[in-house]
mmCIF file with all atom_site columns, C-alpha atoms in Angstrom:
data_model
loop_
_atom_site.group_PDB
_atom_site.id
_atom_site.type_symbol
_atom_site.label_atom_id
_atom_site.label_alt_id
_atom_site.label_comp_id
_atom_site.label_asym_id
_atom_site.label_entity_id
_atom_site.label_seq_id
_atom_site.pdbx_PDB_ins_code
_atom_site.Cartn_x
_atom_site.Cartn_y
_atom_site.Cartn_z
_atom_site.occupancy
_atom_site.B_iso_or_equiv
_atom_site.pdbx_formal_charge
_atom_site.auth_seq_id
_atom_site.auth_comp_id
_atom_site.auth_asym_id
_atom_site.auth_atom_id
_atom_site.pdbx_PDB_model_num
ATOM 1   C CA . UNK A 1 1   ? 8.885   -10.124 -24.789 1.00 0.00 ? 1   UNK A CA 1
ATOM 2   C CA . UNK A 1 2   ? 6.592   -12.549 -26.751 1.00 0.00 ? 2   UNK A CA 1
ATOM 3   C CA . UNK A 1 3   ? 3.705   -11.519 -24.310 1.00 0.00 ? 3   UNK A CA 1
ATOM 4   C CA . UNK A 1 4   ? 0.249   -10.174 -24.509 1.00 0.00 ? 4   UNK A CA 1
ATOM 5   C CA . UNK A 1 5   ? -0.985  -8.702  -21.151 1.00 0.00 ? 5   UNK A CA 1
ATOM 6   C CA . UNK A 1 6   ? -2.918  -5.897  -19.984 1.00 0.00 ? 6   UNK A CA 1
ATOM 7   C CA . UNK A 1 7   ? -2.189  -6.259  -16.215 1.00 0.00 ? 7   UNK A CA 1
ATOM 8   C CA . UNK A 1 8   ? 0.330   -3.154  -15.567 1.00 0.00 ? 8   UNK A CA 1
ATOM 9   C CA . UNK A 1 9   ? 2.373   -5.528  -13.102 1.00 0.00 ? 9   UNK A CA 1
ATOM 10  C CA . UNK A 1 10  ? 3.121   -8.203  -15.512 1.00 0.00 ? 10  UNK A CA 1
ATOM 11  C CA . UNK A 1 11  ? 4.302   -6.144  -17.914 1.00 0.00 ? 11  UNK A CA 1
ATOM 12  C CA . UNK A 1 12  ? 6.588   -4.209  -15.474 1.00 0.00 ? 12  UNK A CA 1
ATOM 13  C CA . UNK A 1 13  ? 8.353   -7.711  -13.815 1.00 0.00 ? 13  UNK A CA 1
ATOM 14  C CA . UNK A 1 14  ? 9.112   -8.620  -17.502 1.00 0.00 ? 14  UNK A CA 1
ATOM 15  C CA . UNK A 1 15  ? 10.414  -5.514  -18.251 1.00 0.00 ? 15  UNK A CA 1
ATOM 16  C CA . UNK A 1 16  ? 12.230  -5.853  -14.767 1.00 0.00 ? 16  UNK A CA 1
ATOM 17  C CA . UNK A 1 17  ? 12.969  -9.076  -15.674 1.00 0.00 ? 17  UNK A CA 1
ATOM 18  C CA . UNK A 1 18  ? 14.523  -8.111  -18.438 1.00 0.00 ? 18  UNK A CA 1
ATOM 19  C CA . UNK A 1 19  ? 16.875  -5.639  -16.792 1.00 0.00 ? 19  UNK A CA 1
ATOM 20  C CA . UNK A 1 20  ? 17.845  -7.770  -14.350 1.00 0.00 ? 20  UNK A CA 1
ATOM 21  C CA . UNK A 1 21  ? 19.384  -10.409 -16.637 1.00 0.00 ? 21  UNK A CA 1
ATOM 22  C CA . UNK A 1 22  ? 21.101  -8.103  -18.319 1.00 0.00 ? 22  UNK A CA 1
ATOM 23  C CA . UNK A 1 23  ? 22.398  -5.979  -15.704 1.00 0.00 ? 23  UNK A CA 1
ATOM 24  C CA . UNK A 1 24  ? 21.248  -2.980  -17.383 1.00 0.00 ? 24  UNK A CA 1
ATOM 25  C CA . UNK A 1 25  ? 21.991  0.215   -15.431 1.00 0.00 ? 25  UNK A CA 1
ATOM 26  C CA . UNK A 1 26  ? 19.239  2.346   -17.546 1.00 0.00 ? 26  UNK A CA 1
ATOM 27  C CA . UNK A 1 27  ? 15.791  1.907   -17.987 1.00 0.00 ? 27  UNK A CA 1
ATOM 28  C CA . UNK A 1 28  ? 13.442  4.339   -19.869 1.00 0.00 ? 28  UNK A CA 1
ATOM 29  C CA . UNK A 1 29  ? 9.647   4.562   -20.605 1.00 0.00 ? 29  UNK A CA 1
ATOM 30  C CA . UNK A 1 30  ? 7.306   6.769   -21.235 1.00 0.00 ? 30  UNK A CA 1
ATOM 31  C CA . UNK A 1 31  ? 5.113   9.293   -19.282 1.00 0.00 ? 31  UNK A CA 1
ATOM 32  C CA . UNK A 1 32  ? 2.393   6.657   -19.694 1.00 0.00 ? 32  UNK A CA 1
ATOM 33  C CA . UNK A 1 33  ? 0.930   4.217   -21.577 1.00 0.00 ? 33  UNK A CA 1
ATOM 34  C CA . UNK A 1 34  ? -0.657  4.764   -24.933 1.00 0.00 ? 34  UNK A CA 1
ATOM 35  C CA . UNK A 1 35  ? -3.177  2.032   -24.662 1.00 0.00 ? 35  UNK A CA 1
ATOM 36  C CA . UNK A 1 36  ? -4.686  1.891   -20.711 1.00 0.00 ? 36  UNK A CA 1
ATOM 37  C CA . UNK A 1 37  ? -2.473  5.914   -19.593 1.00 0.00 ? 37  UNK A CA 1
ATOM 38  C CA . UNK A 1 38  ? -1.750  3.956   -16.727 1.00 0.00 ? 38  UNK A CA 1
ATOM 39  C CA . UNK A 1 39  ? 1.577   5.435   -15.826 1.00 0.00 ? 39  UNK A CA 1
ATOM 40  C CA . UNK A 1 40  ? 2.386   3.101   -13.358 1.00 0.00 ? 40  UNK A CA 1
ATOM 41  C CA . UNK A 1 41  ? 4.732   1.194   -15.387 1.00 0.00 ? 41  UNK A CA 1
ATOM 42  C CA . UNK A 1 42  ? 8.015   2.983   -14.408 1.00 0.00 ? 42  UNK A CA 1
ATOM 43  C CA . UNK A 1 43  ? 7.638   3.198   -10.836 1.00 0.00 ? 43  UNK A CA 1
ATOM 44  C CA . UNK A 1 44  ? 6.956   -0.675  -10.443 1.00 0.00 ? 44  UNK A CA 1
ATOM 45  C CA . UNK A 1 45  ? 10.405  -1.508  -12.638 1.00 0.00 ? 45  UNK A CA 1
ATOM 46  C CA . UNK A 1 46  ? 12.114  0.444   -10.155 1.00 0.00 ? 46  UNK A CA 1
ATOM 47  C CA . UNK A 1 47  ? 10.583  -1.073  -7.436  1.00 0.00 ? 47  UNK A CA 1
ATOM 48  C CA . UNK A 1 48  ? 11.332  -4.873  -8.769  1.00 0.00 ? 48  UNK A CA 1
ATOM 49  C CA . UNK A 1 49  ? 15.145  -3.717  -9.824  1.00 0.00 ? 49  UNK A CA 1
ATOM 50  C CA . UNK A 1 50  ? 15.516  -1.983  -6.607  1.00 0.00 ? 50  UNK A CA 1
ATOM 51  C CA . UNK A 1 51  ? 16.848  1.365   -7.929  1.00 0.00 ? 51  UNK A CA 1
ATOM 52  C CA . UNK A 1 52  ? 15.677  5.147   -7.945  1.00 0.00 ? 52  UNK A CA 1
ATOM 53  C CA . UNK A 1 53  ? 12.764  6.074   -10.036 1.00 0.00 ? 53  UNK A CA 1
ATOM 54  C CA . UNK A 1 54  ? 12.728  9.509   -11.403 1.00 0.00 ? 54  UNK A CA 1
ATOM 55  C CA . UNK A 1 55  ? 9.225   10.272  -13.480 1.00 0.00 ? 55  UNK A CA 1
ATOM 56  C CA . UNK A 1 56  ? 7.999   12.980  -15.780 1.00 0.00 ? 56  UNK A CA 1
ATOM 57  C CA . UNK A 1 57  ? 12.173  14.060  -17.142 1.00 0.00 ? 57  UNK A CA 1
ATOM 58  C CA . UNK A 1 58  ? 12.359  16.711  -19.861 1.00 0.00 ? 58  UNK A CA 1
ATOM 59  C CA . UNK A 1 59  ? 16.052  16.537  -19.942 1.00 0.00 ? 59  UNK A CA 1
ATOM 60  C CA . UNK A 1 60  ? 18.620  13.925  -19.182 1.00 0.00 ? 60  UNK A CA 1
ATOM 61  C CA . UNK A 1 61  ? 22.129  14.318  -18.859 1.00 0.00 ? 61  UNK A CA 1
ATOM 62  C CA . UNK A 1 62  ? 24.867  11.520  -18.106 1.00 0.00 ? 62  UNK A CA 1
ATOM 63  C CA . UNK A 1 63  ? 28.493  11.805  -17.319 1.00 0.00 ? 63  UNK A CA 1
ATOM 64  C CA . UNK A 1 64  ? 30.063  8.669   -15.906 1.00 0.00 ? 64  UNK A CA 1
ATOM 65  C CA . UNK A 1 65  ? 27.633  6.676   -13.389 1.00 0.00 ? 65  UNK A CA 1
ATOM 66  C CA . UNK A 1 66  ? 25.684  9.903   -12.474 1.00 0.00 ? 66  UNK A CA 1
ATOM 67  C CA . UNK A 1 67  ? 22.736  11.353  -14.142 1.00 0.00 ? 67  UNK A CA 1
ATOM 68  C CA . UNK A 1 68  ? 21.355  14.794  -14.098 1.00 0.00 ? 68  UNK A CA 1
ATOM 69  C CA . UNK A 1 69  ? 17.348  14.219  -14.803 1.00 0.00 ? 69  UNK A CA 1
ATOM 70  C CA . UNK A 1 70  ? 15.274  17.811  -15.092 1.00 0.00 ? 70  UNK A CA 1
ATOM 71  C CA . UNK A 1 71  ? 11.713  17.504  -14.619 1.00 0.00 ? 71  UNK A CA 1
ATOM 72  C CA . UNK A 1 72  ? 8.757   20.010  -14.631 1.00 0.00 ? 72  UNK A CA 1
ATOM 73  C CA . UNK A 1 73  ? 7.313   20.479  -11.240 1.00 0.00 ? 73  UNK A CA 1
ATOM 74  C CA . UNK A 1 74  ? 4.535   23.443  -10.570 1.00 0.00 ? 74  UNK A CA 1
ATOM 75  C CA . UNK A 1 75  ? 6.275   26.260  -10.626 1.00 0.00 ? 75  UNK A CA 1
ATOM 76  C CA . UNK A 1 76  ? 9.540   25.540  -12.612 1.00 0.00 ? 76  UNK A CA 1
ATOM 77  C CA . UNK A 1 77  ? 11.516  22.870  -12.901 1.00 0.00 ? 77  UNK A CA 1
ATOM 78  C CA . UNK A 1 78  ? 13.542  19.916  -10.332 1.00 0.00 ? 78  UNK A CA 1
ATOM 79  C CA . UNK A 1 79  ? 17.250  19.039  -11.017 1.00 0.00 ? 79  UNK A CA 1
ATOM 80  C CA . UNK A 1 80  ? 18.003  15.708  -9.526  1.00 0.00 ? 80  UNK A CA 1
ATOM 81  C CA . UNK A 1 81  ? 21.242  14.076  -9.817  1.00 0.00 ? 81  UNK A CA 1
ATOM 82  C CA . UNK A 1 82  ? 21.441  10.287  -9.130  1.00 0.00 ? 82  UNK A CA 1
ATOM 83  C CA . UNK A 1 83  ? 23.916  7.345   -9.426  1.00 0.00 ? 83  UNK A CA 1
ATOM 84  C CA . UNK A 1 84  ? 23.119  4.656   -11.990 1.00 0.00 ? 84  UNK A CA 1
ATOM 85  C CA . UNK A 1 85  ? 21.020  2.687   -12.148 1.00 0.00 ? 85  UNK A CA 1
ATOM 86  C CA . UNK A 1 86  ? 18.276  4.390   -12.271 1.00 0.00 ? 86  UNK A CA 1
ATOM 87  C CA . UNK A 1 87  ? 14.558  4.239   -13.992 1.00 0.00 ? 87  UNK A CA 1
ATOM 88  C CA . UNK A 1 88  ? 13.339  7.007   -15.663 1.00 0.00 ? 88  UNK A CA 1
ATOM 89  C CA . UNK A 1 89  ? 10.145  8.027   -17.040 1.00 0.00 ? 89  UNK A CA 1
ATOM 90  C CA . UNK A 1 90  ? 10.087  10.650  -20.388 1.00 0.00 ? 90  UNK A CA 1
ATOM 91  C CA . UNK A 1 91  ? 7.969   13.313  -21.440 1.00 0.00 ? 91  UNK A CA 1
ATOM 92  C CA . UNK A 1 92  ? 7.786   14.652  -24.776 1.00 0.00 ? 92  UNK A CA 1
ATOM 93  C CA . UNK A 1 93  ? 11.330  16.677  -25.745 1.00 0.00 ? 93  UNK A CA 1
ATOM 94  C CA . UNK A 1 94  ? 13.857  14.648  -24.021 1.00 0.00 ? 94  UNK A CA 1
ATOM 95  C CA . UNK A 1 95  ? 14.733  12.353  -27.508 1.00 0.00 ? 95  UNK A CA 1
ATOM 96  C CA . UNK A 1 96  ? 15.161  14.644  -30.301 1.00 0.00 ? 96  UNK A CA 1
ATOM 97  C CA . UNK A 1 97  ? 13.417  12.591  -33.509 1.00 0.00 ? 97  UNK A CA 1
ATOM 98  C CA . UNK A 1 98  ? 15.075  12.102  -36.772 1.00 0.00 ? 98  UNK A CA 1
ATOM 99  C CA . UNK A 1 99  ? 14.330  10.162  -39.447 1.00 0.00 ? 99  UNK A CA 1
ATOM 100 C CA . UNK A 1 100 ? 16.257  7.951   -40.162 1.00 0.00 ? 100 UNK A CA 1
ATOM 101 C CA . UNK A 1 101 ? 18.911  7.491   -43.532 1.00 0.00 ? 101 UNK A CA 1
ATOM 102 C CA . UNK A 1 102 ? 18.703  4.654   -45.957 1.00 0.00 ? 102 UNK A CA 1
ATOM 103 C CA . UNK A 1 103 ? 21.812  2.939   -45.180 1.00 0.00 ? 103 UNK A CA 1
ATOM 104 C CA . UNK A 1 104 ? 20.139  2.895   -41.468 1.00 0.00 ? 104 UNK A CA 1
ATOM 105 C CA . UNK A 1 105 ? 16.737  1.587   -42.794 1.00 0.00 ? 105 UNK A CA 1
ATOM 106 C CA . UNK A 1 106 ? 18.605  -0.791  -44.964 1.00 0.00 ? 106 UNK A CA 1
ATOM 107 C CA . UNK A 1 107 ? 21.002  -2.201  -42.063 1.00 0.00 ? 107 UNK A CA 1
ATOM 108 C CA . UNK A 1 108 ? 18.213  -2.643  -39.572 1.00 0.00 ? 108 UNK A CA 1
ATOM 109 C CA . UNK A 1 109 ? 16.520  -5.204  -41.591 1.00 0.00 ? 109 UNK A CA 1
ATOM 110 C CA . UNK A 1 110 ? 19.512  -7.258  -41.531 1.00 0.00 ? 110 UNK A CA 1
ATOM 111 C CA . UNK A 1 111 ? 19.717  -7.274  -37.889 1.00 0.00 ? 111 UNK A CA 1
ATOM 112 C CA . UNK A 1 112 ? 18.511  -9.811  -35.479 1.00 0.00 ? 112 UNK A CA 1
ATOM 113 C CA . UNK A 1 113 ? 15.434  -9.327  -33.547 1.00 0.00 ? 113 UNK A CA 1
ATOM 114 C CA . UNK A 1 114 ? 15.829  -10.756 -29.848 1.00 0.00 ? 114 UNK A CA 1
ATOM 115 C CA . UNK A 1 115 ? 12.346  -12.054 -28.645 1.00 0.00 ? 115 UNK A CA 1
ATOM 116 C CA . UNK A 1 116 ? 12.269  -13.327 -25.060 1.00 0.00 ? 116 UNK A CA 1
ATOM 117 C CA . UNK A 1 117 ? 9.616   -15.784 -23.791 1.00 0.00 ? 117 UNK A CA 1
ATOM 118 C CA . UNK A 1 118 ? 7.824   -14.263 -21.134 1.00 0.00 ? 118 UNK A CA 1
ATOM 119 C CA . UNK A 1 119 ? 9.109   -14.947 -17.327 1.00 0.00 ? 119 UNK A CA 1
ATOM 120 C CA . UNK A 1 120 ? 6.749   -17.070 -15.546 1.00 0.00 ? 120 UNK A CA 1
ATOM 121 C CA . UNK A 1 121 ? 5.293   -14.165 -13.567 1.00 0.00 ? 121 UNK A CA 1
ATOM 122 C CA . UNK A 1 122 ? 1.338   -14.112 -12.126 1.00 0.00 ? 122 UNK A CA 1
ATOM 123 C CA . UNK A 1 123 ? -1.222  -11.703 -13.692 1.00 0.00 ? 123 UNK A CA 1
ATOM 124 C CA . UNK A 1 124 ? -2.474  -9.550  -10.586 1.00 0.00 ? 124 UNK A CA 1
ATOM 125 C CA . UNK A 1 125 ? -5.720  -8.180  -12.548 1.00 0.00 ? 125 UNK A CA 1
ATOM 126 C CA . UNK A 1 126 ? -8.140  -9.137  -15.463 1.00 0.00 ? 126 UNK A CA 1
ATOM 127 C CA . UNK A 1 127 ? -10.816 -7.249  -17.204 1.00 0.00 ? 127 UNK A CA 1
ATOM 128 C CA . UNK A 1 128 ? -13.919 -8.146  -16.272 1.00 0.00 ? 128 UNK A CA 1
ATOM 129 C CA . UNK A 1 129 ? -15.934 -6.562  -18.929 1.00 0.00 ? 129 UNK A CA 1
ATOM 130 C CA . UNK A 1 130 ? -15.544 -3.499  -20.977 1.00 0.00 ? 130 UNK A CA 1
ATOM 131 C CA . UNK A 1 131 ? -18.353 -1.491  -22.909 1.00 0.00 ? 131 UNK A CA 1
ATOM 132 C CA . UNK A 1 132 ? -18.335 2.015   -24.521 1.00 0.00 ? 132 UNK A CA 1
ATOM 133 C CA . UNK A 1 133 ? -20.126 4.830   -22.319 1.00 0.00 ? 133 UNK A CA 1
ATOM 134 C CA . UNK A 1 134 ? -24.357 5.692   -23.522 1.00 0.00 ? 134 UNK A CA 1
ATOM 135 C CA . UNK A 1 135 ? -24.512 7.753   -26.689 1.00 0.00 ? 135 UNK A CA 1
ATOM 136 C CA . UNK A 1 136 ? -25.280 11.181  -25.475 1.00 0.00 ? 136 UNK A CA 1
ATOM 137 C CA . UNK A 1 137 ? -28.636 12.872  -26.562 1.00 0.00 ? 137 UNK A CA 1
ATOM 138 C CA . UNK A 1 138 ? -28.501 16.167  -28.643 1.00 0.00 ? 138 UNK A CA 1
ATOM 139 C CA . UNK A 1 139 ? -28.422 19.259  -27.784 1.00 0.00 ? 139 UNK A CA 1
ATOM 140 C CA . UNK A 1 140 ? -31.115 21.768  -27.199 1.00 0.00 ? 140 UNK A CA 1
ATOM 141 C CA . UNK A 1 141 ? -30.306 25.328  -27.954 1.00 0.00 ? 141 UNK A CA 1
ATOM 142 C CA . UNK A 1 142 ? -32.666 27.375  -25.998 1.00 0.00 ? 142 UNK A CA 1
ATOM 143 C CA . UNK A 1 143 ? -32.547 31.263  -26.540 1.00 0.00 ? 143 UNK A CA 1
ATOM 144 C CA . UNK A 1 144 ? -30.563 33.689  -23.842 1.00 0.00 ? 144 UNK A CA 1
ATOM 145 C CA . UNK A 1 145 ? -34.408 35.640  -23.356 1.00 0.00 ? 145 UNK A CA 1
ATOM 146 C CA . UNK A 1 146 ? -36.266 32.228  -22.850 1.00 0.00 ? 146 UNK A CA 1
ATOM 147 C CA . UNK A 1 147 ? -34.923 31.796  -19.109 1.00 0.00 ? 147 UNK A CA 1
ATOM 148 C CA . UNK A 1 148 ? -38.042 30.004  -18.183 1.00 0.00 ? 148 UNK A CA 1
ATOM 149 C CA . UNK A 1 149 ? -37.799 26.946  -20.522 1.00 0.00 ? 149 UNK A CA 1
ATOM 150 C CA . UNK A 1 150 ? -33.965 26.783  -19.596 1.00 0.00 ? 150 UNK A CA 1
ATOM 151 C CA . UNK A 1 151 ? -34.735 26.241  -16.082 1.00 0.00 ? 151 UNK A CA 1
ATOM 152 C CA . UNK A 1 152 ? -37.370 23.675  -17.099 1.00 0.00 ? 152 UNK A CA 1
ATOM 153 C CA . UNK A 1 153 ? -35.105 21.828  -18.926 1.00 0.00 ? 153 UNK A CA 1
ATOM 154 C CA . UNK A 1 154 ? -32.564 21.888  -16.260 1.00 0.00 ? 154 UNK A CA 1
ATOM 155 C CA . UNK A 1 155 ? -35.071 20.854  -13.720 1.00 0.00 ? 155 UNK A CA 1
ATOM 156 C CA . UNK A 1 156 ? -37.242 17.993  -15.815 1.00 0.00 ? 156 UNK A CA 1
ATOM 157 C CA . UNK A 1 157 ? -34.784 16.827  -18.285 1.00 0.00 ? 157 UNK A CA 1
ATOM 158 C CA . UNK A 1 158 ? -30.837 17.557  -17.084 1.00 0.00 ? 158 UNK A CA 1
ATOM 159 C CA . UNK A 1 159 ? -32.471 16.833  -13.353 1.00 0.00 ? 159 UNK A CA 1
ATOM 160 C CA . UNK A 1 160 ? -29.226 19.487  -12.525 1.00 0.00 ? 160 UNK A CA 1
ATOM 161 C CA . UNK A 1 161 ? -31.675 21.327  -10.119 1.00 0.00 ? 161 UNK A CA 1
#
């Protein structure tokens, strides 16, 4: 999608959009986002394609229209079998990498690369302003037998007491 966003809903009704053009019956994405770790992403394509959303899978199975998805829960781990389609969001370990061959490098660069235009969908949030946190001051190593200077430091520096 020829789009430049930061608004987690835009990007998921283009995605959606997406999906629902094609009829796909299989969506993936990951845990969360490398850029805002949003992880909402997954849960609002399901919600615009109307189908099941299953987040967090370690291992993903499909026979037919059904899908076994096993995610990590406290404890142990969840089976959950669904019916396509479905929308499910990865952790690390359910794609295996590889690299890839020559031949495969070489082919890819002869094939064509689909970019949509965006659908004409409203941006729901903006940033407003954005600033990196107050350096942080030094630190001040105060010996283990020096107890009153650590709780003067606490009191009139840290302000923790």
């Amino acid at each position: 999608v020829n789009a430049d966003n930061a608004d987690s809903f835009y990007i998921a009704s283009q995605i959606a959009q997406i999906a629902k053009d094609g009829a796909y019956d299989l969506v993936f994405t990951g845990k969360e986002t490398i850029d805002y770790n949003g992880s909402s992403i997954g849960g609002m394509i399901a919600e615009l394609i109307d189908a099941p959303y299953i987040s967090l899978a370690t291992k993903f199975e499909l026979e037919g229209s059904t899908a076994s998805v096993t995610r990590e829960i406290e404890g142990g781990e969840e089976v959950n079998e669904v019916a396509l389609p479905l929308v499910v969001s990865c952790q690390k370990g359910v794609a295996e990498q590889r690299i890839p061959n020559m031949r495969g490098i070489m082919a890819a660069r002869t094939k064509p690369l689909k970019v949509v235009e965006p659908a004409a969908i409203d941006t729901l949030t903006t940033i407003a302003s954005y600033e990196l946190p107050p350096a942080k001051a030094g630190v001040k190593l105060v010996a283990a037998d020096n107890v009153a200077e650590l709780v003067r430091l606490l009191h009139e520096e840290a302000k923790a007491i």
